[in-house]
Tab-separated table of C-alpha atoms in Angstrom:
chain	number	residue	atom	x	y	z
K	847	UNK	CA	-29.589	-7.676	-9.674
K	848	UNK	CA	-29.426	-9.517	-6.208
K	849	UNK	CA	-26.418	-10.069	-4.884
K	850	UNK	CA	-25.188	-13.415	-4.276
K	851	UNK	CA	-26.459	-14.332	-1.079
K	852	UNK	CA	-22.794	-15.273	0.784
K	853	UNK	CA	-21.125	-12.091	-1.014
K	854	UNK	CA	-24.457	-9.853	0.658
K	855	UNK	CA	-24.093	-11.701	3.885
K	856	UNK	CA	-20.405	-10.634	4.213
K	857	UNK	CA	-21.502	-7.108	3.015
K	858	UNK	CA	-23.772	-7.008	5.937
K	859	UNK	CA	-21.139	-8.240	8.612
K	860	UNK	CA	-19.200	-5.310	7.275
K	861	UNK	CA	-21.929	-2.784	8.319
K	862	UNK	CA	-21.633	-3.829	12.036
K	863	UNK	CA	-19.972	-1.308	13.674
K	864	UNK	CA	-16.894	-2.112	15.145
K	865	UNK	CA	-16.221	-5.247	13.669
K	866	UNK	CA	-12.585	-5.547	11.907
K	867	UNK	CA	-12.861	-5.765	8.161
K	868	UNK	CA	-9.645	-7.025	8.079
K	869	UNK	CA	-10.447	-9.817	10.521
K	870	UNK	CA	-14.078	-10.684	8.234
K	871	UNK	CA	-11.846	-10.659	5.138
K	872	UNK	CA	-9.755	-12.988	6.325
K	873	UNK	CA	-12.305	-15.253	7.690
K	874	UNK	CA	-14.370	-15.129	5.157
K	875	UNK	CA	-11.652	-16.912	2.679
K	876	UNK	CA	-11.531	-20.185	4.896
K	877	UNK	CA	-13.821	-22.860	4.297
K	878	UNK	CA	-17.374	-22.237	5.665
K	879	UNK	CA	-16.077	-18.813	6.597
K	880	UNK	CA	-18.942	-16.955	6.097
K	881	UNK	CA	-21.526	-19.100	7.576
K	882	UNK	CA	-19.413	-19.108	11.171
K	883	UNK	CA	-18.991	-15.469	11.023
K	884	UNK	CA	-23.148	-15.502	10.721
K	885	UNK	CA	-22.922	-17.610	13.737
K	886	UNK	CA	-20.297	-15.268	15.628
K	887	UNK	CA	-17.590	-17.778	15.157
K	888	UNK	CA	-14.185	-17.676	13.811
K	889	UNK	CA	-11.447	-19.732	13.542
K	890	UNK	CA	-8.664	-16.967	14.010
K	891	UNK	CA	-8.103	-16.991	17.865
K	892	UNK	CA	-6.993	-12.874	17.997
K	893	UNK	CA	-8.515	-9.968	20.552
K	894	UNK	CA	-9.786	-8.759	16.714
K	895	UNK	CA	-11.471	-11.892	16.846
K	896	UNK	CA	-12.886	-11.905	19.726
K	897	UNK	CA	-14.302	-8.766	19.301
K	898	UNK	CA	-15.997	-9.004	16.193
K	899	UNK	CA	-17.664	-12.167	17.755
K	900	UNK	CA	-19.022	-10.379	20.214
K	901	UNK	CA	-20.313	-7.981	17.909
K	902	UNK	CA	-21.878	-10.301	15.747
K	903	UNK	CA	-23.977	-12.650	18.310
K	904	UNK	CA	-24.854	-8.580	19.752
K	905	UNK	CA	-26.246	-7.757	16.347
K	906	UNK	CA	-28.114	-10.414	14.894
K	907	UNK	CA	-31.651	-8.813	14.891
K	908	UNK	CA	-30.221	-6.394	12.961
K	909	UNK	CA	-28.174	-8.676	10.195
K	910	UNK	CA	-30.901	-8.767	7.980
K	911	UNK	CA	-31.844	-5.175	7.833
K	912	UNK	CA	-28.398	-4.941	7.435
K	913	UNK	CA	-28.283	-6.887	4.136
K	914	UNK	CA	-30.744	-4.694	2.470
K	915	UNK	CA	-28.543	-1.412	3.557
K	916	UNK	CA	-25.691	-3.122	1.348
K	917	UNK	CA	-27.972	-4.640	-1.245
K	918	UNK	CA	-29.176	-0.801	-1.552
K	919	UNK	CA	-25.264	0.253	-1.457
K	920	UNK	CA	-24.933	-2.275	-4.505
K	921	UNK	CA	-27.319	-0.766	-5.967
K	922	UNK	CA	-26.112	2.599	-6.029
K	923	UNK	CA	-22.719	1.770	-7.213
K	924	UNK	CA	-23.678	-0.169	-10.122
K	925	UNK	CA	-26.249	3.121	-11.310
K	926	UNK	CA	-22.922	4.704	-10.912
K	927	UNK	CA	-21.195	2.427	-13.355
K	928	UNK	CA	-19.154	0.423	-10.793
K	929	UNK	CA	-19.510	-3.514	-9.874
K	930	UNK	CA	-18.918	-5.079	-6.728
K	931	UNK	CA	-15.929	-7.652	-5.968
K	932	UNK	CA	-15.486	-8.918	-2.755
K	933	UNK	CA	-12.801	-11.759	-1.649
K	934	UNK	CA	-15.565	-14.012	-1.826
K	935	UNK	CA	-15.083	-14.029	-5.975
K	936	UNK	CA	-12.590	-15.627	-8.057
K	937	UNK	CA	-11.629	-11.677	-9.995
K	938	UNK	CA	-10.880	-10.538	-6.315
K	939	UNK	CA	-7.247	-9.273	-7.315
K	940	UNK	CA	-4.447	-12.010	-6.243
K	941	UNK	CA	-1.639	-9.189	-5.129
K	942	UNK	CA	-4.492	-8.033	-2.654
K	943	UNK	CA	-5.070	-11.382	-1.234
K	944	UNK	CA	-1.382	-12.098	-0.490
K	945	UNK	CA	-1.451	-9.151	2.949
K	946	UNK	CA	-3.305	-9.765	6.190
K	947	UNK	CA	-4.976	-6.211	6.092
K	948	UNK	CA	-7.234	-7.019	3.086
K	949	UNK	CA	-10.067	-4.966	2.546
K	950	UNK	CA	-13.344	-7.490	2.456
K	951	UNK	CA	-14.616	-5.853	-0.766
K	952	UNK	CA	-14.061	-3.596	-3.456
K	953	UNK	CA	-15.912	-1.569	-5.726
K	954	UNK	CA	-14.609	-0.827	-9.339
K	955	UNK	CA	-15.577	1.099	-12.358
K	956	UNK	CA	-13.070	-0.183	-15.141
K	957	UNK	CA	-11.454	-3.303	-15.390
K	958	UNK	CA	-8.920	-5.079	-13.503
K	959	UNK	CA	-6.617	-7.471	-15.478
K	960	UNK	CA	-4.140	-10.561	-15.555
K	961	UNK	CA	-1.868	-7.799	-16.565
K	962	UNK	CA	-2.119	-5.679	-13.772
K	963	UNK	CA	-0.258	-8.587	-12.110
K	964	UNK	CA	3.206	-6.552	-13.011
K	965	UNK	CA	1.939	-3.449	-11.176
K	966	UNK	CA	3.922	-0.699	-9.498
K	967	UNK	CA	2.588	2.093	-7.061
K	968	UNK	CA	4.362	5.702	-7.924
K	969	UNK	CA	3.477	7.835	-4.808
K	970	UNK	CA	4.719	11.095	-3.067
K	971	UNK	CA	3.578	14.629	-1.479
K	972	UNK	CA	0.875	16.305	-3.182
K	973	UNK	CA	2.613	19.417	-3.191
K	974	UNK	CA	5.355	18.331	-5.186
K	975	UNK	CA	7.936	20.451	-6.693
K	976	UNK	CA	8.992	20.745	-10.306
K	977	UNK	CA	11.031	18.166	-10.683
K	978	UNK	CA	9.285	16.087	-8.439
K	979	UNK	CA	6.598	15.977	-11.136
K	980	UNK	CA	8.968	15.192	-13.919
K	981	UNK	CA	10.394	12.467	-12.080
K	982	UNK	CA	7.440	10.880	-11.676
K	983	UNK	CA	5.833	11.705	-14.912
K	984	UNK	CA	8.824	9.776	-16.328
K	985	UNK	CA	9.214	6.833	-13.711
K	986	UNK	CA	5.472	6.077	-14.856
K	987	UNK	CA	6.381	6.358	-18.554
K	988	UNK	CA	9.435	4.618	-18.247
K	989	UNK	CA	7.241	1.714	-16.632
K	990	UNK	CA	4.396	1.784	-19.028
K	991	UNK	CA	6.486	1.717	-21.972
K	992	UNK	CA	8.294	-1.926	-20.147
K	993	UNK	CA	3.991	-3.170	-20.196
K	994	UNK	CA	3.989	-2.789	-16.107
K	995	UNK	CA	0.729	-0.824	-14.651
K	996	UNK	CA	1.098	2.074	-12.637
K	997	UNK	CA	-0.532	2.405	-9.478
K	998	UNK	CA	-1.421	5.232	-7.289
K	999	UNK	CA	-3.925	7.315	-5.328
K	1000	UNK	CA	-5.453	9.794	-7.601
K	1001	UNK	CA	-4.237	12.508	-5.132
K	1002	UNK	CA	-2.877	16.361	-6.297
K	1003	UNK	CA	0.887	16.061	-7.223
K	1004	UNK	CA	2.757	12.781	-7.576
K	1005	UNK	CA	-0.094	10.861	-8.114
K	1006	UNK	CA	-1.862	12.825	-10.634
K	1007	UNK	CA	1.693	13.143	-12.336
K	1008	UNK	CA	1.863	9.276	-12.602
K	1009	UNK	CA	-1.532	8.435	-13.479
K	1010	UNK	CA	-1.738	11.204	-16.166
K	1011	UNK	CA	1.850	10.113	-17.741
K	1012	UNK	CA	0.876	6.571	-17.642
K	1013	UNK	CA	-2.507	7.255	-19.804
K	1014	UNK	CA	-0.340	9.473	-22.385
K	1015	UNK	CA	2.217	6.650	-22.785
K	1016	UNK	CA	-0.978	4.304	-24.077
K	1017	UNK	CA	-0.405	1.989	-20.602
K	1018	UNK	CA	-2.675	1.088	-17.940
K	1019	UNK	CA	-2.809	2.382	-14.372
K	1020	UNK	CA	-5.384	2.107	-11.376
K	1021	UNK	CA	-6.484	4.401	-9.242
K	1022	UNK	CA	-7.080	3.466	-5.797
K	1023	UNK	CA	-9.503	6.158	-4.047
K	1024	UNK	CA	-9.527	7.847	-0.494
K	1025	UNK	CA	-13.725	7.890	-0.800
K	1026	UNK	CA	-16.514	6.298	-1.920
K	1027	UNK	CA	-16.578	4.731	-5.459
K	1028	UNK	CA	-19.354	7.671	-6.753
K	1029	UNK	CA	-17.123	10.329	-5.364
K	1030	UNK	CA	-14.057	11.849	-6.586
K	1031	UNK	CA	-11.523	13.599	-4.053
K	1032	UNK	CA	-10.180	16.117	-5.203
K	1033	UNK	CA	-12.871	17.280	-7.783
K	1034	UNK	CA	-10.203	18.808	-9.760
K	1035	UNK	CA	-9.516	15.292	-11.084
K	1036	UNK	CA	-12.815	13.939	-11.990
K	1037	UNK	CA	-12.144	14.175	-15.437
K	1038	UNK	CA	-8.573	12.625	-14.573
K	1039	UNK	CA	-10.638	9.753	-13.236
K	1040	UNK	CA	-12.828	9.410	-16.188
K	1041	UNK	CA	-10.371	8.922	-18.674
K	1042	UNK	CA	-8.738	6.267	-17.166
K	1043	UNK	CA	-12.477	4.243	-17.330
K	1044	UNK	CA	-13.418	5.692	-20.724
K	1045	UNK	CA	-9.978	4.989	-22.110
K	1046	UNK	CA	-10.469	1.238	-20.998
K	1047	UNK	CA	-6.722	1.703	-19.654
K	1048	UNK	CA	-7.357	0.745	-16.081
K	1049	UNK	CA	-9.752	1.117	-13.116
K	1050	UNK	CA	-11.207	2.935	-10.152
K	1051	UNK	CA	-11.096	0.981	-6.981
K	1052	UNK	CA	-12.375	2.046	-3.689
K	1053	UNK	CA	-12.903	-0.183	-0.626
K	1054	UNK	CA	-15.477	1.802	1.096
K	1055	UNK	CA	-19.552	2.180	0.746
K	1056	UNK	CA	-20.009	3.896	-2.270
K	1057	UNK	CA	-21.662	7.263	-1.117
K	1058	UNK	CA	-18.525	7.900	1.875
K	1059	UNK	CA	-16.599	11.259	1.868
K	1060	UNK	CA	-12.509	10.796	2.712
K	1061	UNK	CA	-11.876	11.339	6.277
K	1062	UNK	CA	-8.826	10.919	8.003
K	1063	UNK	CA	-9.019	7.513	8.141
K	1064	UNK	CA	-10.153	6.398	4.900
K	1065	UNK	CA	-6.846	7.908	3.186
K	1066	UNK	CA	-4.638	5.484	5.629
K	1067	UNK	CA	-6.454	3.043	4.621
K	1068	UNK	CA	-5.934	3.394	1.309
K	1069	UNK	CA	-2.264	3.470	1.490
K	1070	UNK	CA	-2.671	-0.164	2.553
K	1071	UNK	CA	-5.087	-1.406	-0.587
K	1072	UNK	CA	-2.639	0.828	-2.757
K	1073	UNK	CA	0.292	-1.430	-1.580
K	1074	UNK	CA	-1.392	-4.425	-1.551
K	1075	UNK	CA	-2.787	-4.425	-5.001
K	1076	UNK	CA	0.636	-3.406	-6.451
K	1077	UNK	CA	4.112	-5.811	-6.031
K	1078	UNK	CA	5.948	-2.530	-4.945
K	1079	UNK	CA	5.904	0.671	-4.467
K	1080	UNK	CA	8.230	3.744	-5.519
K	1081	UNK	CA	8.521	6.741	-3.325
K	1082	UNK	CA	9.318	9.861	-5.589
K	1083	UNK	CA	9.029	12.754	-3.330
K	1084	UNK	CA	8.093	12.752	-0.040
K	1085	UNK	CA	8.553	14.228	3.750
K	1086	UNK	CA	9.068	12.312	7.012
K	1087	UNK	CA	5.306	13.323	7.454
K	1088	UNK	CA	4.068	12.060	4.252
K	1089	UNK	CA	1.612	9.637	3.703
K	1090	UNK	CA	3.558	8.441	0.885
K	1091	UNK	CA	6.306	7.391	3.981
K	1092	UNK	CA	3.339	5.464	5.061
K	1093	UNK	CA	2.702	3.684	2.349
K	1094	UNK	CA	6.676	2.848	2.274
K	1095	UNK	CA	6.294	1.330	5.696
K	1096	UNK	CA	3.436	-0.650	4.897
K	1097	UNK	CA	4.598	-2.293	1.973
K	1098	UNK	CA	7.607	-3.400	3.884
K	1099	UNK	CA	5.306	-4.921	6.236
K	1100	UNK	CA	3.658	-6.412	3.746
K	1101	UNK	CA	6.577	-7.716	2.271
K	1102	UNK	CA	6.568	-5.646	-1.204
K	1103	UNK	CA	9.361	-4.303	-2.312
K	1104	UNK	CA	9.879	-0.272	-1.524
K	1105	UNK	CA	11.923	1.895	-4.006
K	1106	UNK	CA	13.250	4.714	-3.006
K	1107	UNK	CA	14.538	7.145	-5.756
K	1108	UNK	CA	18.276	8.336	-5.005
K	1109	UNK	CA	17.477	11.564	-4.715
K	1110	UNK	CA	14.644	11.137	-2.079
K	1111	UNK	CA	17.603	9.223	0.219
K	1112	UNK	CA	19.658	11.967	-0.459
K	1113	UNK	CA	16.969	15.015	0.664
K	1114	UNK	CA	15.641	13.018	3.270
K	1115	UNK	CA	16.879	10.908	6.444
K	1116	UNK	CA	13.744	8.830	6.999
K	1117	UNK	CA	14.580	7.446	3.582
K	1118	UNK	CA	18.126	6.636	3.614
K	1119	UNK	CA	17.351	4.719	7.216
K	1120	UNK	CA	14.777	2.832	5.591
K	1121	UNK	CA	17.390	1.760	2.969
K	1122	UNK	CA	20.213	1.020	5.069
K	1123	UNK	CA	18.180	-0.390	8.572
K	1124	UNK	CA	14.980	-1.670	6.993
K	1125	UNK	CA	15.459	-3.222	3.629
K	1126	UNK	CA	13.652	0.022	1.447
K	1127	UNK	CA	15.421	-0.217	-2.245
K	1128	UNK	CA	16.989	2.352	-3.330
K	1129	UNK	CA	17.021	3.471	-7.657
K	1130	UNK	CA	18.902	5.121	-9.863
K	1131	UNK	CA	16.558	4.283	-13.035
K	1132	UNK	CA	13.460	2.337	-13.564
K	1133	UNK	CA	15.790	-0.940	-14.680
K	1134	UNK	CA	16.226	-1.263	-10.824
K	1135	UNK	CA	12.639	-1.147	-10.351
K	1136	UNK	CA	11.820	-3.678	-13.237
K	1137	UNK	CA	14.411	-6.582	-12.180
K	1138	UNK	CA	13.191	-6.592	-8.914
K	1139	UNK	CA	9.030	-7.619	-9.974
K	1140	UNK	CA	7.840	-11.331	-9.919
K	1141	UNK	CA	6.609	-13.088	-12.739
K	1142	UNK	CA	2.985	-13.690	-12.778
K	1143	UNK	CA	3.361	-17.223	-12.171
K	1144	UNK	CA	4.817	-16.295	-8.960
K	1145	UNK	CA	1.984	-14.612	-7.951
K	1146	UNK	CA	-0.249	-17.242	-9.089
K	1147	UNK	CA	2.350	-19.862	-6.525
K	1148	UNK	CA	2.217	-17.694	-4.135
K	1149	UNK	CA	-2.090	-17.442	-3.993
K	1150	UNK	CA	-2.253	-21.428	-4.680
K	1151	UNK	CA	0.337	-21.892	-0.877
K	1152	UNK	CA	-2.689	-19.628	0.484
K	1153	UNK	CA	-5.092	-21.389	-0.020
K	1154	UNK	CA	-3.561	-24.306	0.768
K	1155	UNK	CA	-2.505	-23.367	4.115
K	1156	UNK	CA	-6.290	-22.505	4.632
K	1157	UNK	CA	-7.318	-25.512	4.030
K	1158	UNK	CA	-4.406	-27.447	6.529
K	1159	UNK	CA	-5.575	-24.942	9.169
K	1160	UNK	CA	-9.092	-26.321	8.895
């Protein structure tokens, strides 16, 4: 099946290298977006954008080779079981929308849903300890059983804790991916990431091209979607050097709420600072975790001032 043709336009502005996604996610949202990023125009006035413009009146010989490179991407992923989403389309996930670092698109195998509105990321290290594991294997229960859906990363340790406690509580929980939608990193948890499609208790999300290995940026990069497509995220375990402490400072950029366990503040200084200096929650139980979520309608608000404001800019 063709893609739509604004949805494989924006795909092909994404395969120009050096072009911000970020910057051609945004754009694209505002009216007529796409068709003045075909032109090499945009309304954001930002050295991103002036950039990508560049880029883009460089490159247009090449934009419509370029839109059968992503049309064949498509195609891959959806042989693979996955379907494309891009911010372009009304399912795009409204927690996602809300940050300024917003991946363009997204492919997913599984299903994304209203509920996943009340969604929490539960990250740490991947080489946890003991009761690391048991913390978060009952943070994620403890969530599930109170109908929110648990995020995280599908990495060794904390993650595969959370998602796997999450599934055994009969609750939902996406995993956002390091790699390419048709890979699975580590391999150890392919069959981790086939029961959460199979089960119909969640989905795979990945905002890269659907054949890419992780690299060292990709993970980063994921740390942002992760926050983004949850309303907060709880740190279990974790060292100053952790991407986990990452994703604790992005999601206070991003204005999500961070929970930090007690015992984490305790064993760790990076974590008490970024409760006392920089506005980082911290827990004793999960009932700290649930008053602090927004109601779906909030969320719903929240999107509607968006687009709103996109529209006054214009």
């Amino acid at each position: 099946m063709r893609t739509p043709e604004e949805q494989a336009k924006l795909l092909a502005l994404c395969k120009l290298k050096g072009a911000s996604w970020y910057l051609l996610a945004r754009e694209a949202q505002r009216p007529d977006g796409i068709d003045r990023l075909w032109n090499g125009e945009t309304l954001e006035a930002s050295d991103e954008a002036d950039k990508a413009k560049a880029i883009i009146r460089a490159s247009r010989e090449d934009l419509t080779r370029h839109m059968d490179a992503a049309q064949a991407d498509v195609d891959r992923a959806t042989r693979g079981g996955a379907r494309l989403i891009t911010v372009l389309d009304e399912d795009y996930p409204q927690t996602l929308r809300l940050i300024y670092n917003l991946p363009p698109f997204l492919f997913v195998r599984g299903h994304i849903t209203e509920a996943d509105l009340r969604s929490v990321a539960v990250v740490g290290t991947r080489q946890a300890s003991d009761i690391g594991l048991r913390r978060a294997r009952n943070m994620a229960t403890l969530l599930t059983e109170r109908g929110v859906t648990v995020v995280s990363g599908l990495a060794r340790g904390i993650d595969t804790a959370a998602h796997t406690a999450a599934l055994e509580a009969g609750g939902r929980t996406i995993a956002v991916v390091g790699t390419g939608i048709l890979r699975c990193y580590p391999a150890e948890n392919r069959p981790l990431q086939e029961q959460i499609i199979d089960k119909g208790a969640g989905a795979v999300v990945s905002q890269f091209w659907p054949d890419a290995p992780g690299a060292t940026y990709t993970f980063p990069r994921r740390n942002v979607t992760m926050s983004g497509i949850a309303q907060g995220s709880v740190v279990i375990e974790a060292s100053s050097t952790s991407g986990a402490k990452m994703q604790a400072r992005i999601a206070l950029e991003h204005g999500k709420k961070v929970f930090l366990i007690r015992s984490l503040t305790q064993d760790q200084p990076w974590a008490e600072s970024y409760v006392t200096k920089r506005g980082a929650i911290m827990v004793d139980d999960v009932g700290d975790v649930i008053q602090a979520l927004a109601d779906p309608d909030r969320i719903h608000a929240a999107d509607a001032r968006r687009q709103q404001l996109a529209l006054d800019i214009w």
